[in-house]
Tab-separated table of C-alpha atoms and ligand atoms in Angstrom:
chain	number	residue	atom	x	y	z
R	1	UNK	CA	98.476	-14.696	120.486
R	2	UNK	CA	100.043	-11.420	121.957
R	3	UNK	CA	103.556	-11.535	123.268
R	4	UNK	CA	104.511	-11.493	126.688
R	5	UNK	CA	107.211	-9.275	127.865
R	6	UNK	CA	108.372	-10.995	131.284
R	7	UNK	CA	109.680	-9.007	133.532
R	8	UNK	CA	113.398	-9.562	135.362
R	9	UNK	CA	113.652	-7.446	138.445
R	10	UNK	CA	117.298	-6.604	139.630
R	11	UNK	CA	115.954	-3.489	141.564
R	12	UNK	CA	117.770	-6.176	144.363
R	13	UNK	CA	121.325	-6.692	143.069
R	14	UNK	CA	122.240	-3.462	140.123
R	15	UNK	CA	119.383	-1.651	142.179
R	16	UNK	CA	120.881	-2.978	144.895
R	17	UNK	CA	124.786	-1.771	143.341
R	18	UNK	CA	124.272	2.287	143.890
R	19	UNK	CA	126.178	3.628	146.053
R	20	UNK	CA	124.651	4.201	148.876
R	21	UNK	CA	121.896	2.212	148.347
R	22	UNK	CA	122.537	-0.955	150.596
R	23	UNK	CA	119.384	-2.728	152.097
R	24	UNK	CA	119.313	-5.131	154.759
R	25	UNK	CA	118.407	-8.767	154.761
R	26	UNK	CA	115.173	-7.384	156.043
R	27	UNK	CA	115.110	-5.179	154.024
R	28	UNK	CA	115.270	-6.697	150.702
R	29	UNK	CA	112.372	-10.241	152.059
R	30	UNK	CA	109.966	-6.955	152.416
R	31	UNK	CA	110.913	-5.199	148.591
R	32	UNK	CA	110.937	-8.601	147.372
R	33	UNK	CA	107.433	-9.876	148.875
R	34	UNK	CA	106.319	-6.399	147.089
R	35	UNK	CA	107.756	-7.433	143.610
R	36	UNK	CA	106.433	-10.338	143.947
R	37	UNK	CA	102.784	-8.941	145.004
R	38	UNK	CA	103.760	-6.696	142.072
R	39	UNK	CA	103.560	-9.627	139.529
R	40	UNK	CA	107.125	-8.778	138.299
R	41	UNK	CA	108.071	-12.906	136.731
R	42	UNK	CA	111.813	-12.411	138.327
R	43	UNK	CA	113.401	-11.805	140.929
R	44	UNK	CA	117.221	-11.230	141.007
R	45	UNK	CA	117.560	-11.648	143.948
R	46	UNK	CA	121.588	-10.589	144.876
R	47	UNK	CA	125.211	-12.813	143.865
R	48	UNK	CA	125.581	-15.168	146.115
R	49	UNK	CA	129.041	-15.403	146.093
R	50	UNK	CA	130.153	-11.904	147.353
R	51	UNK	CA	128.987	-12.105	150.917
R	52	UNK	CA	127.309	-13.348	153.508
R	53	UNK	CA	124.757	-11.457	154.535
R	54	UNK	CA	124.298	-11.866	150.391
R	55	UNK	CA	123.698	-15.051	150.179
R	56	UNK	CA	121.768	-15.028	153.133
R	57	UNK	CA	120.003	-12.392	151.394
R	58	UNK	CA	119.183	-14.525	148.007
R	59	UNK	CA	118.612	-17.912	150.143
R	60	UNK	CA	115.930	-16.087	152.098
R	61	UNK	CA	113.681	-14.470	148.931
R	62	UNK	CA	114.150	-18.485	147.537
R	63	UNK	CA	112.072	-19.909	150.911
R	64	UNK	CA	110.127	-16.220	151.312
R	65	UNK	CA	108.464	-16.133	148.145
R	66	UNK	CA	105.974	-18.555	146.523
R	67	UNK	CA	104.968	-17.171	142.548
R	68	UNK	CA	108.343	-15.427	140.587
R	69	UNK	CA	110.986	-17.375	139.848
R	70	UNK	CA	114.525	-16.107	142.080
R	71	UNK	CA	117.622	-15.276	140.713
R	72	UNK	CA	120.939	-15.423	141.975
R	73	UNK	CA	124.429	-13.722	139.693
R	74	UNK	CA	126.862	-15.714	139.541
R	75	UNK	CA	130.457	-15.753	137.525
R	76	UNK	CA	131.173	-18.137	135.217
R	77	UNK	CA	133.481	-20.232	137.115
R	78	UNK	CA	132.072	-22.541	139.322
R	79	UNK	CA	132.217	-21.722	142.880
R	80	UNK	CA	130.351	-18.827	142.037
R	81	UNK	CA	128.259	-21.485	140.741
R	82	UNK	CA	127.900	-23.858	143.148
R	83	UNK	CA	126.948	-19.796	146.378
R	84	UNK	CA	124.097	-19.508	143.342
R	85	UNK	CA	122.991	-23.395	143.695
R	86	UNK	CA	122.908	-23.393	147.026
R	87	UNK	CA	121.296	-19.824	148.283
R	88	UNK	CA	118.047	-20.294	145.362
R	89	UNK	CA	118.014	-24.269	146.164
R	90	UNK	CA	114.899	-23.706	148.055
R	91	UNK	CA	113.344	-22.005	145.297
R	92	UNK	CA	112.673	-25.472	144.029
R	93	UNK	CA	111.598	-25.030	139.944
R	94	UNK	CA	111.042	-21.375	140.189
R	95	UNK	CA	115.737	-21.725	140.665
R	96	UNK	CA	117.109	-19.623	137.966
R	97	UNK	CA	121.068	-19.447	137.852
R	98	UNK	CA	122.339	-16.365	136.177
R	99	UNK	CA	125.840	-16.756	134.341
R	100	UNK	CA	127.404	-13.936	133.324
R	101	UNK	CA	131.135	-13.349	131.070
R	102	UNK	CA	132.733	-9.966	130.036
R	103	UNK	CA	133.055	-9.998	125.022
R	104	UNK	CA	133.716	-6.941	124.267
R	105	UNK	CA	137.232	-6.199	122.714
R	106	UNK	CA	137.630	-3.851	125.397
R	107	UNK	CA	136.747	-6.263	127.889
R	108	UNK	CA	138.484	-8.885	126.783
R	109	UNK	CA	141.634	-7.320	126.353
R	110	UNK	CA	142.006	-5.046	129.719
R	111	UNK	CA	139.627	-7.351	132.345
R	112	UNK	CA	140.011	-10.923	131.166
R	113	UNK	CA	143.146	-10.885	129.106
R	114	UNK	CA	141.347	-13.668	126.704
R	115	UNK	CA	140.712	-14.391	124.038
R	116	UNK	CA	137.590	-14.736	122.499
R	117	UNK	CA	137.925	-18.446	122.115
R	118	UNK	CA	138.518	-18.930	125.738
R	119	UNK	CA	135.490	-17.042	126.352
R	120	UNK	CA	132.642	-18.892	124.742
R	121	UNK	CA	134.320	-22.176	126.365
R	122	UNK	CA	134.470	-20.509	129.578
R	123	UNK	CA	130.510	-19.776	128.755
R	124	UNK	CA	129.841	-22.615	127.409
R	125	UNK	CA	131.346	-25.034	130.532
R	126	UNK	CA	129.062	-22.983	132.876
R	127	UNK	CA	126.451	-23.031	130.977
R	128	UNK	CA	126.936	-26.955	131.133
R	129	UNK	CA	127.640	-27.248	134.617
R	130	UNK	CA	124.867	-25.199	136.084
R	131	UNK	CA	122.603	-26.587	133.759
R	132	UNK	CA	122.656	-29.199	135.826
R	133	UNK	CA	122.299	-27.907	138.495
R	134	UNK	CA	118.936	-26.373	137.877
R	135	UNK	CA	115.942	-26.535	135.692
R	136	UNK	CA	116.609	-22.565	133.867
R	137	UNK	CA	119.959	-21.054	133.738
R	138	UNK	CA	120.317	-17.387	131.868
R	139	UNK	CA	123.059	-16.057	130.271
R	140	UNK	CA	124.167	-12.551	130.031
R	141	UNK	CA	127.512	-11.330	127.733
R	142	UNK	CA	128.292	-8.369	129.459
R	143	UNK	CA	129.210	-5.380	127.204
R	144	UNK	CA	127.063	-6.715	124.340
R	145	UNK	CA	126.456	-3.536	122.586
R	146	UNK	CA	130.172	-3.022	122.357
R	147	UNK	CA	131.176	-7.044	120.841
R	148	UNK	CA	131.480	-7.940	117.213
R	149	UNK	CA	128.480	-9.080	117.045
R	150	UNK	CA	130.200	-11.315	114.574
R	151	UNK	CA	131.313	-12.395	117.231
R	152	UNK	CA	127.973	-12.338	119.896
R	153	UNK	CA	125.740	-14.509	117.811
R	154	UNK	CA	128.710	-17.072	118.118
R	155	UNK	CA	128.504	-16.759	121.994
R	156	UNK	CA	124.465	-16.330	121.269
R	157	UNK	CA	124.153	-20.033	119.743
R	158	UNK	CA	126.371	-21.918	121.568
R	159	UNK	CA	126.008	-21.102	125.054
R	160	UNK	CA	121.816	-21.513	123.950
R	161	UNK	CA	122.944	-25.686	122.306
R	162	UNK	CA	125.067	-25.173	125.930
R	163	UNK	CA	121.440	-25.659	126.975
R	164	UNK	CA	120.608	-21.320	128.440
R	165	UNK	CA	117.179	-21.135	128.323
R	166	UNK	CA	117.770	-17.116	128.330
R	167	UNK	CA	120.253	-14.868	127.088
R	168	UNK	CA	120.790	-11.781	127.869
R	169	UNK	CA	122.296	-8.889	125.682
R	170	UNK	CA	123.651	-6.051	128.590
R	171	UNK	CA	123.948	-2.718	127.262
R	172	UNK	CA	126.418	-2.260	130.259
R	173	UNK	CA	127.563	0.805	129.766
R	174	UNK	CA	124.888	2.988	128.375
R	175	UNK	CA	126.793	3.177	125.044
R	176	UNK	CA	124.194	1.956	123.112
R	177	UNK	CA	121.237	3.914	120.935
R	178	UNK	CA	117.895	3.104	120.515
R	179	UNK	CA	118.233	2.129	116.332
R	180	UNK	CA	121.444	0.080	117.033
R	181	UNK	CA	119.949	-1.291	119.715
R	182	UNK	CA	116.953	-2.786	118.048
R	183	UNK	CA	119.362	-3.672	114.663
R	184	UNK	CA	121.488	-5.360	117.283
R	185	UNK	CA	118.518	-7.783	118.583
R	186	UNK	CA	117.009	-7.875	115.315
R	187	UNK	CA	120.511	-8.884	114.313
R	188	UNK	CA	121.078	-11.818	116.546
R	189	UNK	CA	116.771	-12.257	116.000
R	190	UNK	CA	117.982	-13.619	111.380
R	191	UNK	CA	121.532	-14.928	112.053
R	192	UNK	CA	121.759	-17.125	115.593
R	193	UNK	CA	120.141	-20.082	114.160
R	194	UNK	CA	118.715	-22.153	116.938
R	195	UNK	CA	117.807	-18.153	119.238
R	196	UNK	CA	113.796	-19.781	118.572
R	197	UNK	CA	114.876	-21.983	121.422
R	198	UNK	CA	115.726	-19.821	123.653
R	199	UNK	CA	114.131	-15.925	125.107
R	200	UNK	CA	116.586	-13.496	123.945
R	201	UNK	CA	116.591	-10.151	127.303
R	202	UNK	CA	117.698	-6.695	127.504
R	203	UNK	CA	119.782	-4.978	130.300
R	204	UNK	CA	120.282	-1.772	129.903
R	205	UNK	CA	121.871	1.017	131.462
R	206	UNK	CA	121.087	5.417	131.741
R	207	UNK	CA	124.865	6.445	131.173
R	208	UNK	CA	123.071	9.005	128.414
R	209	UNK	CA	119.455	8.489	129.813
R	210	UNK	CA	118.290	6.291	126.577
R	211	UNK	CA	118.019	3.360	129.428
R	212	UNK	CA	114.306	2.875	128.890
R	213	UNK	CA	114.345	3.743	125.101
R	214	UNK	CA	116.816	1.398	123.874
R	215	UNK	CA	115.204	-1.471	125.932
R	216	UNK	CA	111.097	-0.664	124.322
R	217	UNK	CA	113.510	-0.832	120.982
R	218	UNK	CA	114.814	-3.982	121.990
R	219	UNK	CA	111.245	-4.549	122.381
R	220	UNK	CA	110.493	-3.633	118.590
R	221	UNK	CA	112.729	-5.464	117.520
R	222	UNK	CA	111.381	-8.945	119.288
R	223	UNK	CA	113.583	-8.955	122.815
R	224	UNK	CA	111.319	-11.015	124.907
R	225	UNK	CA	112.112	-10.248	128.463
R	226	UNK	CA	113.175	-6.879	129.524
R	227	UNK	CA	115.765	-6.452	132.934
R	228	UNK	CA	115.421	-3.152	135.189
R	229	UNK	CA	114.876	-1.867	138.478
R	230	UNK	CA	112.342	0.290	140.323
R	231	UNK	CA	112.395	4.428	140.428
R	232	UNK	CA	115.377	3.296	137.332
R	233	UNK	CA	117.767	2.836	140.151
R	234	UNK	CA	121.382	0.560	139.821
R	235	UNK	CA	125.373	1.294	138.718
R	236	UNK	CA	125.892	5.428	137.957
R	237	UNK	CA	123.354	6.150	136.264
R	238	UNK	CA	121.542	3.653	136.792
R	239	UNK	CA	119.236	1.119	135.400
R	240	UNK	CA	115.903	0.476	132.660
R	241	UNK	CA	112.982	1.723	134.997
R	242	UNK	CA	110.572	-0.675	134.707
R	243	UNK	CA	107.201	0.854	136.095
R	244	UNK	CA	107.943	3.788	132.676
R	245	UNK	CA	108.702	0.035	130.008
R	246	UNK	CA	105.637	-1.002	131.934
R	247	UNK	CA	103.154	2.407	131.199
R	248	UNK	CA	104.753	2.684	128.321
R	249	UNK	CA	103.582	-1.345	126.535
R	250	UNK	CA	100.020	-0.753	128.793
R	251	UNK	CA	98.804	2.918	127.229
R	252	UNK	CA	100.612	1.882	123.841
R	253	UNK	CA	99.183	-1.350	121.884
R	254	UNK	CA	98.805	0.431	118.960
R	255	UNK	CA	102.561	1.072	118.663
R	256	UNK	CA	104.219	-2.551	120.416
R	257	UNK	CA	101.570	-4.673	119.096
R	258	UNK	CA	99.799	-5.705	121.721
R	259	UNK	CA	102.620	-6.783	123.335
R	260	UNK	CA	101.893	-6.595	127.238
R	261	UNK	CA	103.729	-7.921	130.947
R	262	UNK	CA	101.869	-9.344	134.263
R	263	UNK	CA	102.222	-6.000	136.059
R	264	UNK	CA	99.973	-5.969	138.340
R	265	UNK	CA	99.675	-2.034	137.714
R	266	UNK	CA	97.969	-0.558	140.482
R	267	UNK	CA	100.972	-1.710	142.605
R	268	UNK	CA	103.380	0.648	140.820
R	269	UNK	CA	103.450	3.483	143.248
R	270	UNK	CA	103.306	1.545	146.208
R	271	UNK	CA	106.687	-0.384	144.575
R	272	UNK	CA	108.564	2.638	144.280
R	273	UNK	CA	108.044	4.000	147.453
R	274	UNK	CA	108.693	1.061	149.409
R	275	UNK	CA	111.676	0.944	147.165
R	276	UNK	CA	112.795	4.159	147.510
R	277	UNK	CA	112.152	3.832	151.482
R	278	UNK	CA	114.350	0.495	151.828
R	279	UNK	CA	117.134	2.348	149.691
R	280	UNK	CA	117.397	5.312	150.754
R	281	UNK	CA	117.805	7.173	146.993
R	282	UNK	CA	114.355	9.581	147.409
R	283	UNK	CA	112.238	9.850	143.499
R	284	UNK	CA	112.680	13.405	141.855
R	285	UNK	CA	108.851	14.481	142.072
R	286	UNK	CA	109.022	14.775	137.878
R	287	UNK	CA	110.089	11.425	137.686
R	288	UNK	CA	108.000	9.975	134.885
R	289	UNK	CA	104.986	7.928	136.411
R	290	UNK	CA	105.610	7.541	139.923
R	291	UNK	CA	106.930	11.241	140.763
R	292	UNK	CA	104.768	13.597	143.097
R	293	UNK	CA	104.084	15.428	140.314
R	294	UNK	CA	103.449	12.899	137.379
R	295	UNK	CA	99.942	13.513	137.588
R	296	UNK	CA	99.933	17.235	138.833
R	297	UNK	CA	98.072	19.734	136.298
R	298	UNK	CA	99.863	23.368	137.034
R	299	UNK	CA	98.594	25.675	133.971
R	300	UNK	CA	95.066	27.080	134.185
R	301	UNK	CA	95.545	26.195	130.962
R	302	UNK	CA	96.074	22.569	131.859
R	303	UNK	CA	94.219	22.570	134.822
R	304	UNK	CA	90.893	23.953	133.165
R	305	UNK	CA	91.192	21.146	130.432
R	306	UNK	CA	91.554	18.047	132.669
R	307	UNK	CA	88.642	19.390	134.712
R	308	UNK	CA	86.338	19.346	131.073
R	309	UNK	CA	88.312	16.134	130.739
R	310	UNK	CA	90.916	14.198	131.774
R	311	UNK	CA	91.985	13.161	128.401
R	312	UNK	CA	93.295	16.540	127.440
R	313	UNK	CA	96.132	16.252	129.400
R	314	UNK	CA	96.995	12.831	130.331
R	315	UNK	CA	97.966	9.897	128.515
R	316	UNK	CA	97.837	7.808	132.007
R	317	UNK	CA	95.106	6.539	134.695
R	318	UNK	CA	96.772	7.471	137.649
R	319	UNK	CA	93.763	5.332	138.894
R	320	UNK	CA	95.353	2.493	136.871
R	321	UNK	CA	99.081	3.421	138.481
R	322	UNK	CA	98.163	3.599	142.349
R	323	UNK	CA	98.222	6.947	142.796
R	324	UNK	CA	94.572	9.025	143.886
R	325	UNK	CA	92.828	10.554	141.795
R	326	UNK	CA	94.740	13.452	139.517
R	327	UNK	CA	96.031	16.435	141.575
R	328	UNK	CA	95.413	20.127	140.301
R	329	UNK	CA	97.776	22.405	143.065
R	330	UNK	CA	96.642	25.256	143.527
R	331	UNK	CA	99.195	27.791	142.561
R	332	UNK	CA	99.118	31.552	140.723
R	333	UNK	CA	99.145	29.707	137.535
R	334	UNK	CA	95.768	28.175	138.401
R	335	UNK	CA	92.838	30.182	136.292
R	336	UNK	CA	89.350	30.287	137.149
R	337	UNK	CA	87.893	26.648	137.047
R	338	UNK	CA	90.229	25.479	139.344
R	339	UNK	CA	89.503	27.287	141.909
R	340	UNK	CA	85.618	27.408	141.734
R	341	UNK	CA	85.780	23.328	141.561
R	342	UNK	CA	87.761	23.870	145.139
R	343	UNK	CA	85.612	25.770	146.467
R	344	UNK	CA	83.067	24.060	146.041
R	345	UNK	CA	84.809	20.920	146.807
R	346	UNK	CA	86.149	22.352	150.282
R	347	UNK	CA	81.899	23.564	151.151
R	348	UNK	CA	82.555	26.933	149.902
R	349	UNK	CA	79.468	28.268	147.723
R	350	UNK	CA	80.840	31.429	146.516
R	351	UNK	CA	78.648	32.894	144.632
R	352	UNK	CA	79.376	34.136	141.557
R	353	UNK	CA	79.525	38.074	142.035
R	354	UNK	CA	81.716	37.536	144.394
R	355	UNK	CA	84.650	35.321	142.474
R	356	UNK	CA	86.409	38.729	140.881
R	357	UNK	CA	87.151	39.929	143.951
R	358	UNK	CA	88.186	36.075	145.040
R	359	UNK	CA	90.860	34.961	142.775
R	360	UNK	CA	91.340	39.371	142.922
R	361	UNK	CA	92.771	37.683	146.352
R	362	UNK	CA	93.975	34.004	144.686
R	363	UNK	CA	96.231	35.611	142.581
R	364	UNK	CA	97.685	37.860	146.233
R	365	UNK	CA	98.375	35.313	147.631
R	366	UNK	CA	100.298	32.990	144.348
R	367	UNK	CA	102.667	35.743	143.604
R	368	UNK	CA	103.631	35.216	147.356
R	369	UNK	CA	104.037	31.658	147.806
R	370	UNK	CA	104.559	28.593	146.339
R	371	UNK	CA	101.241	27.003	146.563
R	372	UNK	CA	97.826	28.170	147.410
R	373	UNK	CA	96.013	25.779	150.168
R	374	UNK	CA	92.800	25.299	151.275
R	375	UNK	CA	93.166	27.374	154.478
R	376	UNK	CA	94.390	30.073	152.483
R	377	UNK	CA	90.461	29.964	150.907
R	378	UNK	CA	88.996	29.434	153.950
R	379	UNK	CA	90.860	32.697	155.244
R	380	UNK	CA	89.773	34.446	150.998
R	381	UNK	CA	86.519	33.754	151.761
R	382	UNK	CA	86.123	34.658	155.520
R	383	UNK	CA	87.436	38.489	153.958
R	384	UNK	CA	85.102	38.467	150.971
R	385	UNK	CA	82.415	37.953	154.045
R	386	UNK	CA	83.415	40.269	156.821
S	1	KIV	O1	125.457	-4.311	133.196
S	1	KIV	C1	124.912	-5.811	132.932
S	1	KIV	O2	126.155	-5.771	132.269
S	1	KIV	C2	124.791	-6.708	133.820
S	1	KIV	C3	124.767	-8.178	133.490
S	1	KIV	C4	125.328	-8.041	134.926
S	1	KIV	C5	123.734	-8.375	133.430
S	1	KIV	O3	124.086	-5.769	135.357
S	2	ZN	ZN1	124.231	-4.274	134.734
């Protein structure tokens, strides 16, 4: 059977931690409804204990959604767990409490001032408590990629024994590299005796631009859940851009042994636009998959190739992602073939004998501005017919 990679969306929690991206409760609900339409397996709706607004948002998302699991973050302390459960209980059997405690030596020493044993005990107690309240508990070992692998393996084993159904191995500070993260996930897969009783999850940050590559390497090593955000928004340089992971799996089944997701890819562009509008964080034009230029071919050679056969320069079908048909913006780089196609589409039948003159006018116009628009073409047709 092909592996189903669970998509855990944290746009409303880690994504919202991006300075300036805070959303109102109503905006969060709209995004959550769209995430459900997109088909994400889990929506992390917030961190209920941190504010009344977050509590209310998580509760409303739990009430209004129907299919996706709804998750709330909690530290391994009683008051967080109670707040998370209170906010989430309207989700019924879709409730997931997400517990987190840091495990790396740096965090143990400077942030928590606790020993390995104390941290393990906190985690186990918290997982046991949360398991008594809800059907599914996820545990995250914050800064896992900078944690001693043997201690990390001990932690993973202990929380699975305590009842965690999902164990997340975050690269909290975007420190790891694809090969190294691959080795870490492989190590846990072969050194944690009870690992098959839980799902391993990965959560990467993009501080060195590696979040998507690291997540994909982890999938190859056997991770079964990927966490990330739409448009890759999030703390500092952001999180794994989910649309990129989804389309990589979709486009390269040969490389990922057919592992796939339940995402309705045609909803990706709509979701990206909604998140950009609600978070106030615009998407770069050249962003992979959902950037405005992701399928806009500029050079004459490329335009000519695409017009002959799209597979020459397109590895994904833009319509499958929710874009309209391929865009061929006309610029000074465009060739005769693209100009002729656009003229035909506009209903101008320019005889072949007039094309050299029209193309000369086209290049002159292209040298003066970034794009040559349909109105410019119409003016050129008038000029040569005058
Ligand atoms: O980056 C991180 O470690 C987190 C955890 C809460 C999973 O966001
Ligand atoms: Zn994070």
